[in-house]
Amino acid sequence: MQNRNLSALILIIVVLGLALAINFAPNNNFLGRDVSVRLGLDLQGGIQVLLRAADPNATAEQIATAAGVIEQRVNALGVGETVVQRAGNDRIIVELPGVANPEQAIETLRGTGRLEFIDSQGQYLAEGTIVRTSNSPNPPQLLETDTITDPNSLGPIYQSITDGADLDTGAVQPTFSQGGTLGSRPAVSFAFRGASAQRLASFTAANVGKPMCIVLDNVVVSCPVINAALTDGSGVIEVTTEAERNQIFNKLKYGALPVPLVVETSRTVTATLGQESVSASIVAGIIGLSVVAIFMILFYRGPGLIATIALLIYTVISFAIYRLIPVTLTLPGIAGFILSIGLAVDANVLIFARLREEYRRGRDIRNALELAFVESWPAIRDSSVSTLITSIVLFMFGNSFGVSLIKGFALTLGLGIVISLFTAVIVTRTFMRIVLPLFSDERAWWFGVDRRNPETAVTAIS
């Protein structure tokens, strides 16, 4: 028995030590891993965008591919705690916490990333002009804003010299142009392969001194005059600002979307509202923990004090796991954590109630304690398993229908159940066994029960 208690105590100390090291890691870095707290959209502010496939015949495979491309673009934006998930058959939900420029972020997400050089037939087209090309004759930008029954009324179709599928994404790099009348400017280098490179070389060789427009997602980026033939199919796209350069780079670098996407809805959550939610959640959590601790200590006395210590250990371990996985905390996620605290307390209540009952039946303290854990285990196990099943169902539902708030609630609740089993069965049991030799039958008040006066004992419990 002593060896088992010692092993359990060592395990508790090791787990608690690791949890404290993670929670108080210098610069939020634990063994080279970032363990900073991740806050969701509703806590730190940001934007949520619902994208829909412009083509109603888009396949599930195309939507899945589009979600992967968007996730790569989102990661390139340097935004943490992002959520990219499918919603239904033709929609994608993107959550971007802490975004400084929502409009630019949305444009980066929705653009297909198709780079084309077009024959403008000697015309100079202003930057930002939406054009129809032979590769993309019906741009969603025009179809979104105009009610068009005849696509030919959208304007002329310009001949595409290159195909975006031939773009060498490995050659796409942010850079600065050198020389020129305007000096060094932000730019993006590119290179085409195969037939597009050959057509680009032939066209530029035959049209020196004439404009050739560079189009990204049917929007004119620039319309430079051809100075020399692009024999190797490579060059640079000059822009005005580094923000524009980064936007173009992210679209080109991480591949073209298989289908155009349109913004169906978007909403913005302010950072002020998020901070108020965090502050309110912290206050509510402290009050809740304090009330539970006071109740446990007053009603169960010594075991209640041990349960409170186990509850604090539970909280420390939970936050360490949230940081390590990591788990993005949202308001529903915090609610799931608080609910799991209640379930952790339930386990202790079952154990202590059974302990009192066995003690009143005339058993000594040690046997009453062991029987209390044995007899209460089926109820603890069954309630935990049923809650875990509910958490799994909620998580699958939230994942399938793109409801990230439900996923956050289910994840923190499920993790809390697993951790509460450890603290109730291992931590509480070990601490009770360690302090057991300090209390004899003459100190039964420590349990809130006096076996020598059953009527008093029943009154204390009821």
Short mmCIF file of C-alpha atoms in Angstrom, two decimals:
data_model
loop_
_atom_site.label_atom_id
_atom_site.label_comp_id
_atom_site.label_asym_id
_atom_site.label_seq_id
_atom_site.Cartn_x
_atom_site.Cartn_y
_atom_site.Cartn_z
CA MET A 1 0.00 0.00 0.00
CA GLN A 2 2.77 2.43 0.95
CA ASN A 3 4.66 1.76 -2.28
CA ARG A 4 1.49 2.31 -4.30
CA ASN A 5 0.80 5.60 -2.54
CA LEU A 6 4.38 6.72 -3.07
CA SER A 7 4.23 5.89 -6.80
CA ALA A 8 0.95 7.75 -7.17
CA LEU A 9 2.34 10.75 -5.29
CA ILE A 10 5.42 10.85 -7.53
CA LEU A 11 3.16 10.71 -10.60
CA ILE A 12 1.08 13.60 -9.29
CA ILE A 13 4.17 15.68 -8.55
CA VAL A 14 5.63 15.03 -12.01
CA VAL A 15 2.38 15.86 -13.81
CA LEU A 16 1.81 18.98 -11.71
CA GLY A 17 5.42 20.07 -12.22
CA LEU A 18 5.12 19.75 -15.99
CA ALA A 19 1.82 21.62 -15.96
CA LEU A 20 3.32 24.48 -13.94
CA ALA A 21 6.37 24.59 -16.23
CA ILE A 22 4.09 24.93 -19.25
CA ASN A 23 1.82 27.54 -17.68
CA PHE A 24 4.71 29.69 -16.47
CA ALA A 25 7.16 29.02 -19.32
CA PRO A 26 9.43 32.03 -19.99
CA ASN A 27 8.28 33.91 -23.09
CA ASN A 28 5.59 31.22 -23.50
CA ASN A 29 8.23 28.83 -24.86
CA PHE A 30 8.37 25.30 -23.48
CA LEU A 31 11.15 23.12 -24.93
CA GLY A 32 11.03 25.08 -28.17
CA ARG A 33 7.24 24.93 -28.46
CA ASP A 34 5.00 27.98 -28.38
CA VAL A 35 2.60 27.52 -25.46
CA SER A 36 0.96 30.93 -25.46
CA VAL A 37 -2.77 31.13 -24.78
CA ARG A 38 -4.83 30.99 -27.99
CA LEU A 39 -7.92 33.16 -27.94
CA GLY A 40 -10.70 32.66 -30.43
CA LEU A 41 -12.48 35.21 -32.57
CA ASP A 42 -15.05 36.09 -29.92
CA LEU A 43 -12.37 36.86 -27.32
CA GLN A 44 -9.68 38.80 -29.17
CA GLY A 45 -11.73 40.24 -32.02
CA GLY A 46 -11.32 39.74 -35.76
CA ILE A 47 -13.48 38.69 -38.69
CA GLN A 48 -15.52 35.69 -39.74
CA VAL A 49 -16.11 35.17 -43.45
CA LEU A 50 -18.50 32.73 -45.11
CA LEU A 51 -17.32 31.94 -48.65
CA ARG A 52 -19.52 30.26 -51.24
CA ALA A 53 -18.53 28.62 -54.51
CA ALA A 54 -19.53 30.87 -57.42
CA ASP A 55 -20.13 27.76 -59.52
CA PRO A 56 -23.25 25.93 -58.28
CA ASN A 57 -21.89 22.72 -59.84
CA ALA A 58 -18.70 22.74 -57.75
CA THR A 59 -17.83 19.28 -56.45
CA ALA A 60 -17.07 18.31 -52.86
CA GLU A 61 -13.48 17.55 -53.90
CA GLN A 62 -13.07 21.06 -55.31
CA ILE A 63 -14.43 22.62 -52.12
CA ALA A 64 -12.05 20.50 -50.01
CA THR A 65 -9.11 21.56 -52.20
CA ALA A 66 -10.18 25.19 -51.96
CA ALA A 67 -10.30 24.94 -48.16
CA GLY A 68 -6.72 23.61 -48.15
CA VAL A 69 -5.50 26.45 -50.38
CA ILE A 70 -7.24 29.04 -48.20
CA GLU A 71 -5.69 27.56 -45.07
CA GLN A 72 -2.22 27.94 -46.60
CA ARG A 73 -2.98 31.54 -47.51
CA VAL A 74 -4.30 32.25 -44.02
CA ASN A 75 -1.14 30.84 -42.45
CA ALA A 76 0.94 33.04 -44.74
CA LEU A 77 -0.94 36.10 -43.42
CA GLY A 78 0.66 35.42 -40.02
CA VAL A 79 -2.70 35.25 -38.25
CA GLY A 80 -2.82 32.86 -35.29
CA GLU A 81 -5.72 30.76 -34.01
CA THR A 82 -7.42 30.71 -37.40
CA VAL A 83 -10.28 28.38 -38.28
CA VAL A 84 -10.86 27.14 -41.83
CA GLN A 85 -13.58 24.54 -42.25
CA ARG A 86 -16.21 23.44 -44.71
CA ALA A 87 -19.85 24.27 -44.10
CA GLY A 88 -22.26 22.15 -46.08
CA ASN A 89 -21.50 21.19 -49.67
CA ASP A 90 -20.41 24.49 -51.21
CA ARG A 91 -19.34 26.83 -48.40
CA ILE A 92 -16.21 27.49 -46.37
CA ILE A 93 -16.04 29.31 -43.03
CA VAL A 94 -12.89 31.27 -42.25
CA GLU A 95 -12.26 32.88 -38.85
CA LEU A 96 -9.34 35.31 -38.55
CA PRO A 97 -8.77 36.56 -34.99
CA GLY A 98 -6.78 39.76 -34.53
CA VAL A 99 -6.77 40.83 -38.18
CA ALA A 100 -5.58 44.42 -38.66
CA ASN A 101 -6.86 44.88 -42.23
CA PRO A 102 -10.10 42.91 -42.76
CA GLU A 103 -10.70 44.08 -46.33
CA GLN A 104 -7.26 43.00 -47.51
CA ALA A 105 -7.57 39.66 -45.72
CA ILE A 106 -10.94 38.96 -47.37
CA GLU A 107 -9.56 39.79 -50.80
CA THR A 108 -6.61 37.46 -50.21
CA LEU A 109 -8.99 34.63 -49.29
CA ARG A 110 -11.50 34.93 -52.09
CA GLY A 111 -9.13 35.45 -55.04
CA THR A 112 -8.60 32.34 -57.13
CA GLY A 113 -4.91 33.17 -57.61
CA ARG A 114 -5.01 32.88 -61.41
CA LEU A 115 -2.24 34.96 -63.03
CA GLU A 116 -2.66 35.78 -66.70
CA PHE A 117 -0.95 37.93 -69.29
CA ILE A 118 -3.46 39.18 -71.84
CA ASP A 119 -3.32 40.81 -75.24
CA SER A 120 -4.97 44.18 -74.64
CA GLN A 121 -4.89 44.86 -78.40
CA GLY A 122 -2.65 47.87 -77.94
CA GLN A 123 -4.84 49.45 -75.25
CA TYR A 124 -3.67 50.60 -71.85
CA LEU A 125 -6.03 49.30 -69.14
CA ALA A 126 -6.06 51.09 -65.80
CA GLU A 127 -5.04 49.21 -62.68
CA GLY A 128 -8.05 47.68 -60.92
CA THR A 129 -10.09 47.26 -64.10
CA ILE A 130 -12.13 44.05 -64.12
CA VAL A 131 -11.73 42.31 -67.46
CA ARG A 132 -12.98 39.17 -69.17
CA THR A 133 -10.32 36.83 -70.50
CA SER A 134 -10.46 33.81 -72.76
CA ASN A 135 -9.47 31.63 -69.77
CA SER A 136 -12.03 33.26 -67.43
CA PRO A 137 -14.79 34.90 -69.47
CA ASN A 138 -17.31 35.24 -66.63
CA PRO A 139 -15.54 36.74 -63.58
CA PRO A 140 -17.56 36.47 -60.35
CA GLN A 141 -16.80 40.13 -59.55
CA LEU A 142 -19.07 41.20 -62.41
CA LEU A 143 -21.70 38.53 -61.86
CA GLU A 144 -21.97 39.50 -58.17
CA THR A 145 -22.72 43.16 -58.76
CA ASP A 146 -24.81 43.06 -61.92
CA THR A 147 -27.94 41.14 -62.84
CA ILE A 148 -26.82 39.86 -66.21
CA THR A 149 -28.81 37.50 -68.37
CA ASP A 150 -26.54 37.82 -71.42
CA PRO A 151 -22.82 37.31 -70.55
CA ASN A 152 -21.79 39.05 -73.80
CA SER A 153 -23.05 42.34 -72.37
CA LEU A 154 -20.27 42.24 -69.76
CA GLY A 155 -17.74 43.57 -72.24
CA PRO A 156 -15.05 42.32 -74.64
CA ILE A 157 -13.06 39.14 -74.00
CA TYR A 158 -9.30 39.62 -74.12
CA GLN A 159 -7.11 36.81 -75.38
CA SER A 160 -5.06 35.11 -72.65
CA ILE A 161 -1.39 34.67 -73.49
CA THR A 162 -0.65 32.49 -70.47
CA ASP A 163 -2.57 29.95 -68.41
CA GLY A 164 -2.45 30.25 -64.62
CA ALA A 165 -2.05 26.47 -64.36
CA ASP A 166 1.44 26.82 -65.95
CA LEU A 167 2.67 29.17 -63.21
CA ASP A 168 5.72 27.82 -61.37
CA THR A 169 4.73 28.49 -57.75
CA GLY A 170 8.26 27.66 -56.61
CA ALA A 171 9.55 30.69 -58.52
CA VAL A 172 7.06 33.07 -56.91
CA GLN A 173 8.97 35.20 -54.40
CA PRO A 174 8.57 38.66 -52.81
CA THR A 175 11.30 41.00 -53.99
CA PHE A 176 12.09 44.58 -55.01
CA SER A 177 12.51 45.77 -58.58
CA GLN A 178 15.82 47.38 -59.40
CA GLY A 179 16.34 50.67 -61.25
CA GLY A 180 13.75 52.33 -63.43
CA THR A 181 12.47 55.88 -63.31
CA LEU A 182 10.61 55.26 -60.05
CA GLY A 183 13.55 53.57 -58.33
CA SER A 184 13.24 50.41 -56.24
CA ARG A 185 9.64 49.25 -55.77
CA PRO A 186 7.99 46.24 -54.07
CA ALA A 187 7.55 43.41 -56.55
CA VAL A 188 6.75 39.72 -56.94
CA SER A 189 8.90 37.52 -59.15
CA PHE A 190 7.25 34.82 -61.26
CA ALA A 191 7.99 32.22 -63.92
CA PHE A 192 5.79 30.29 -66.34
CA ARG A 193 6.46 26.81 -67.67
CA GLY A 194 5.53 24.83 -70.77
CA ALA A 195 3.24 26.28 -73.42
CA SER A 196 2.58 29.48 -71.47
CA ALA A 197 6.29 30.31 -71.34
CA GLN A 198 6.59 29.75 -75.11
CA ARG A 199 3.53 31.90 -75.91
CA LEU A 200 4.79 34.65 -73.58
CA ALA A 201 8.18 34.66 -75.30
CA SER A 202 6.64 34.75 -78.80
CA PHE A 203 4.15 37.51 -77.96
CA THR A 204 6.66 39.81 -76.24
CA ALA A 205 9.15 39.36 -79.09
CA ALA A 206 6.50 40.41 -81.64
CA ASN A 207 5.06 43.33 -79.64
CA VAL A 208 8.04 45.31 -78.32
CA GLY A 209 6.94 48.86 -77.51
CA LYS A 210 3.29 47.91 -76.99
CA PRO A 211 1.42 47.43 -73.68
CA MET A 212 0.75 43.97 -72.29
CA CYS A 213 -1.57 43.72 -69.29
CA ILE A 214 -0.94 41.56 -66.23
CA VAL A 215 -4.21 40.26 -64.78
CA LEU A 216 -4.75 38.54 -61.43
CA ASP A 217 -8.18 37.04 -60.86
CA ASN A 218 -9.63 39.09 -63.72
CA VAL A 219 -8.34 42.35 -62.20
CA VAL A 220 -5.65 44.34 -63.99
CA VAL A 221 -2.55 44.60 -61.80
CA SER A 222 -0.48 46.62 -64.27
CA CYS A 223 -0.17 47.28 -67.98
CA PRO A 224 3.56 47.73 -68.68
CA VAL A 225 5.08 48.50 -72.07
CA ILE A 226 7.12 45.59 -73.45
CA ASN A 227 10.81 46.58 -73.56
CA ALA A 228 12.23 43.21 -74.55
CA ALA A 229 11.17 39.63 -75.13
CA LEU A 230 10.68 37.46 -72.02
CA THR A 231 12.56 34.53 -73.44
CA ASP A 232 12.49 32.37 -70.30
CA GLY A 233 8.88 33.12 -69.28
CA SER A 234 9.91 34.89 -66.08
CA GLY A 235 9.69 38.43 -64.78
CA VAL A 236 8.46 40.62 -61.92
CA ILE A 237 5.18 42.32 -61.08
CA GLU A 238 5.77 45.79 -59.64
CA VAL A 239 3.29 47.29 -57.16
CA THR A 240 3.10 50.42 -55.05
CA THR A 241 3.13 49.09 -51.47
CA GLU A 242 4.48 46.08 -49.64
CA ALA A 243 0.93 45.21 -48.51
CA GLU A 244 -0.14 44.89 -52.15
CA ARG A 245 2.94 42.81 -52.88
CA ASN A 246 2.22 40.42 -49.98
CA GLN A 247 -1.39 40.02 -51.08
CA ILE A 248 -0.35 39.08 -54.63
CA PHE A 249 2.41 36.84 -53.36
CA ASN A 250 0.05 34.85 -51.09
CA LYS A 251 -2.42 34.33 -53.90
CA LEU A 252 0.21 33.11 -56.36
CA LYS A 253 2.51 31.20 -54.02
CA TYR A 254 -0.06 28.84 -52.55
CA GLY A 255 -1.79 27.87 -55.75
CA ALA A 256 -4.97 28.76 -57.54
CA LEU A 257 -8.38 27.91 -56.15
CA PRO A 258 -10.15 25.21 -58.19
CA VAL A 259 -13.37 27.28 -58.14
CA PRO A 260 -14.03 31.01 -57.69
CA LEU A 261 -15.43 31.96 -54.29
CA VAL A 262 -17.76 34.79 -53.39
CA VAL A 263 -18.26 36.35 -49.97
CA GLU A 264 -21.71 35.40 -48.77
CA THR A 265 -21.47 37.02 -45.33
CA SER A 266 -18.82 38.57 -43.14
CA ARG A 267 -18.90 39.89 -39.60
CA THR A 268 -16.44 41.78 -37.46
CA VAL A 269 -15.90 41.34 -33.72
CA THR A 270 -14.17 44.24 -32.02
CA ALA A 271 -11.22 43.66 -29.71
CA THR A 272 -12.95 45.74 -27.01
CA LEU A 273 -15.91 43.35 -26.90
CA GLY A 274 -13.53 40.40 -26.78
CA GLN A 275 -11.57 41.87 -23.84
CA GLU A 276 -14.77 42.52 -21.92
CA SER A 277 -15.78 38.89 -22.48
CA VAL A 278 -12.40 37.66 -21.20
CA SER A 279 -12.63 39.82 -18.07
CA ALA A 280 -16.19 38.70 -17.35
CA SER A 281 -15.23 35.05 -17.86
CA ILE A 282 -12.28 35.33 -15.46
CA VAL A 283 -14.44 36.95 -12.77
CA ALA A 284 -17.15 34.30 -13.24
CA GLY A 285 -14.59 31.50 -13.05
CA ILE A 286 -13.02 32.85 -9.83
CA ILE A 287 -16.43 33.28 -8.20
CA GLY A 288 -17.54 29.82 -9.26
CA LEU A 289 -14.38 28.11 -7.99
CA SER A 290 -14.55 30.02 -4.71
CA VAL A 291 -18.19 29.13 -4.05
CA VAL A 292 -17.55 25.46 -4.83
CA ALA A 293 -14.47 25.41 -2.58
CA ILE A 294 -16.32 27.05 0.33
CA PHE A 295 -19.23 24.62 0.02
CA MET A 296 -16.95 21.57 -0.13
CA ILE A 297 -14.93 22.65 2.90
CA LEU A 298 -17.93 23.61 5.04
CA PHE A 299 -19.95 20.52 4.21
CA TYR A 300 -17.25 17.86 3.94
CA ARG A 301 -14.56 19.53 6.09
CA GLY A 302 -11.23 17.70 5.69
CA PRO A 303 -12.13 15.73 2.55
CA GLY A 304 -13.61 18.92 1.13
CA LEU A 305 -10.28 20.68 1.63
CA ILE A 306 -8.49 17.85 -0.18
CA ALA A 307 -11.07 18.01 -2.97
CA THR A 308 -10.44 21.75 -3.31
CA ILE A 309 -6.70 21.14 -3.65
CA ALA A 310 -7.42 18.47 -6.26
CA LEU A 311 -9.68 20.95 -8.05
CA LEU A 312 -6.86 23.50 -8.20
CA ILE A 313 -4.55 20.83 -9.58
CA TYR A 314 -7.24 20.00 -12.14
CA THR A 315 -7.35 23.65 -13.23
CA VAL A 316 -3.56 23.89 -13.57
CA ILE A 317 -3.38 20.69 -15.65
CA SER A 318 -6.30 21.74 -17.85
CA PHE A 319 -4.76 25.07 -18.80
CA ALA A 320 -1.41 23.40 -19.45
CA ILE A 321 -3.05 20.97 -21.88
CA TYR A 322 -4.92 23.84 -23.56
CA ARG A 323 -1.59 25.59 -24.13
CA LEU A 324 0.24 22.46 -25.25
CA ILE A 325 -2.22 21.01 -27.81
CA PRO A 326 -3.08 23.96 -28.40
CA VAL A 327 -6.78 24.61 -27.80
CA THR A 328 -8.22 27.89 -29.06
CA LEU A 329 -10.31 29.27 -26.21
CA THR A 330 -13.71 30.72 -27.05
CA LEU A 331 -16.59 31.72 -24.80
CA PRO A 332 -18.36 28.37 -25.38
CA GLY A 333 -15.02 26.65 -24.76
CA ILE A 334 -14.69 28.40 -21.40
CA ALA A 335 -18.27 27.34 -20.64
CA GLY A 336 -17.31 23.74 -21.37
CA PHE A 337 -14.35 24.04 -18.99
CA ILE A 338 -16.51 25.47 -16.20
CA LEU A 339 -19.08 22.71 -16.71
CA SER A 340 -16.32 20.11 -16.47
CA ILE A 341 -15.34 21.62 -13.10
CA GLY A 342 -18.85 20.86 -11.87
CA LEU A 343 -18.54 17.29 -13.09
CA ALA A 344 -15.18 16.97 -11.33
CA VAL A 345 -16.82 18.10 -8.10
CA ASP A 346 -19.64 15.58 -8.64
CA ALA A 347 -17.12 12.74 -8.57
CA ASN A 348 -15.78 13.92 -5.22
CA VAL A 349 -19.28 14.32 -3.82
CA LEU A 350 -20.10 10.72 -4.74
CA ILE A 351 -16.93 9.48 -3.05
CA PHE A 352 -17.37 11.51 0.13
CA ALA A 353 -21.06 10.69 0.47
CA ARG A 354 -20.23 7.01 0.21
CA LEU A 355 -17.40 7.47 2.71
CA ARG A 356 -19.80 8.90 5.28
CA GLU A 357 -22.29 6.13 4.71
CA GLU A 358 -19.73 3.37 5.17
CA TYR A 359 -18.35 5.10 8.27
CA ARG A 360 -21.80 5.32 9.87
CA ARG A 361 -22.26 1.60 9.29
CA GLY A 362 -19.49 0.97 11.77
CA ARG A 363 -16.46 0.44 9.52
CA ASP A 364 -13.14 1.94 10.50
CA ILE A 365 -11.89 4.96 8.56
CA ARG A 366 -9.46 3.05 6.32
CA ASN A 367 -11.99 0.44 5.19
CA ALA A 368 -14.66 3.12 4.76
CA LEU A 369 -12.32 5.09 2.51
CA GLU A 370 -11.41 2.15 0.28
CA LEU A 371 -15.02 1.01 0.00
CA ALA A 372 -16.08 4.57 -0.81
CA PHE A 373 -13.86 4.64 -3.92
CA VAL A 374 -14.81 1.12 -4.97
CA GLU A 375 -18.56 1.60 -4.56
CA SER A 376 -18.69 5.07 -6.17
CA TRP A 377 -16.54 4.13 -9.18
CA PRO A 378 -19.37 2.64 -11.35
CA ALA A 379 -21.42 5.85 -11.04
CA ILE A 380 -18.38 8.04 -11.78
CA ARG A 381 -17.38 5.87 -14.73
CA ASP A 382 -20.85 5.74 -16.27
CA SER A 383 -21.50 9.47 -15.95
CA SER A 384 -18.08 10.28 -17.41
CA VAL A 385 -18.49 7.93 -20.37
CA SER A 386 -21.96 9.29 -21.17
CA THR A 387 -20.65 12.87 -21.08
CA LEU A 388 -17.69 11.90 -23.26
CA ILE A 389 -20.04 10.37 -25.83
CA THR A 390 -22.06 13.59 -25.82
CA SER A 391 -18.86 15.61 -26.31
CA ILE A 392 -17.80 13.45 -29.25
CA VAL A 393 -21.21 13.80 -30.91
CA LEU A 394 -21.15 17.58 -30.44
CA PHE A 395 -17.61 17.80 -31.81
CA MET A 396 -18.54 15.77 -34.90
CA PHE A 397 -21.66 17.89 -35.42
CA GLY A 398 -19.70 21.12 -35.14
CA ASN A 399 -16.99 19.83 -37.47
CA SER A 400 -19.48 18.63 -40.10
CA PHE A 401 -21.58 21.79 -40.18
CA GLY A 402 -18.82 24.32 -39.66
CA VAL A 403 -19.93 25.49 -36.20
CA SER A 404 -16.61 26.13 -34.50
CA LEU A 405 -18.24 27.37 -31.28
CA ILE A 406 -19.82 23.96 -30.71
CA LYS A 407 -16.47 22.30 -31.40
CA GLY A 408 -14.77 24.48 -28.79
CA PHE A 409 -17.38 23.64 -26.17
CA ALA A 410 -17.21 19.92 -26.92
CA LEU A 411 -13.40 19.83 -26.89
CA THR A 412 -12.91 21.56 -23.53
CA LEU A 413 -15.75 19.54 -21.98
CA GLY A 414 -14.30 16.24 -23.21
CA LEU A 415 -10.77 17.08 -22.06
CA GLY A 416 -12.16 18.21 -18.72
CA ILE A 417 -13.88 14.86 -18.18
CA VAL A 418 -10.67 12.93 -18.79
CA ILE A 419 -8.63 15.18 -16.50
CA SER A 420 -11.31 15.10 -13.78
CA LEU A 421 -11.09 11.30 -13.71
CA PHE A 422 -7.38 11.62 -13.00
CA THR A 423 -7.83 14.17 -10.21
CA ALA A 424 -10.81 12.43 -8.57
CA VAL A 425 -9.55 8.87 -8.73
CA ILE A 426 -5.78 9.39 -8.44
CA VAL A 427 -5.15 12.76 -6.77
CA THR A 428 -7.99 12.78 -4.22
CA ARG A 429 -7.53 9.10 -3.39
CA THR A 430 -3.77 9.42 -2.89
CA PHE A 431 -4.06 12.52 -0.69
CA MET A 432 -6.78 10.89 1.42
CA ARG A 433 -4.64 7.79 1.96
CA ILE A 434 -1.63 9.90 2.94
CA VAL A 435 -3.48 11.92 5.60
CA LEU A 436 -5.54 8.95 6.84
CA PRO A 437 -3.09 7.95 9.65
CA LEU A 438 -3.53 11.40 11.18
CA PHE A 439 -7.21 10.81 11.97
CA SER A 440 -8.76 8.22 14.20
CA ASP A 441 -12.35 7.51 15.18
CA GLU A 442 -12.06 10.12 17.94
CA ARG A 443 -11.60 12.76 15.21
CA ALA A 444 -14.60 11.76 13.16
CA TRP A 445 -15.71 15.39 13.10
CA TRP A 446 -13.09 15.77 10.37
CA PHE A 447 -15.52 13.89 8.09
CA GLY A 448 -18.55 15.85 9.28
CA VAL A 449 -20.02 12.71 10.88
CA ASP A 450 -20.18 11.45 14.47
CA ARG A 451 -20.76 7.70 14.40
CA ARG A 452 -21.59 7.64 18.09
CA ASN A 453 -24.68 9.78 17.47
CA PRO A 454 -26.45 8.51 14.33
CA GLU A 455 -29.29 11.00 14.55
CA THR A 456 -26.84 13.90 14.51
CA ALA A 457 -25.01 12.28 11.62
CA VAL A 458 -28.17 11.92 9.53
CA THR A 459 -29.11 15.54 10.24
CA ALA A 460 -25.65 16.70 9.10
CA ILE A 461 -25.98 14.88 5.82
CA SER A 462 -29.58 15.83 4.98
#
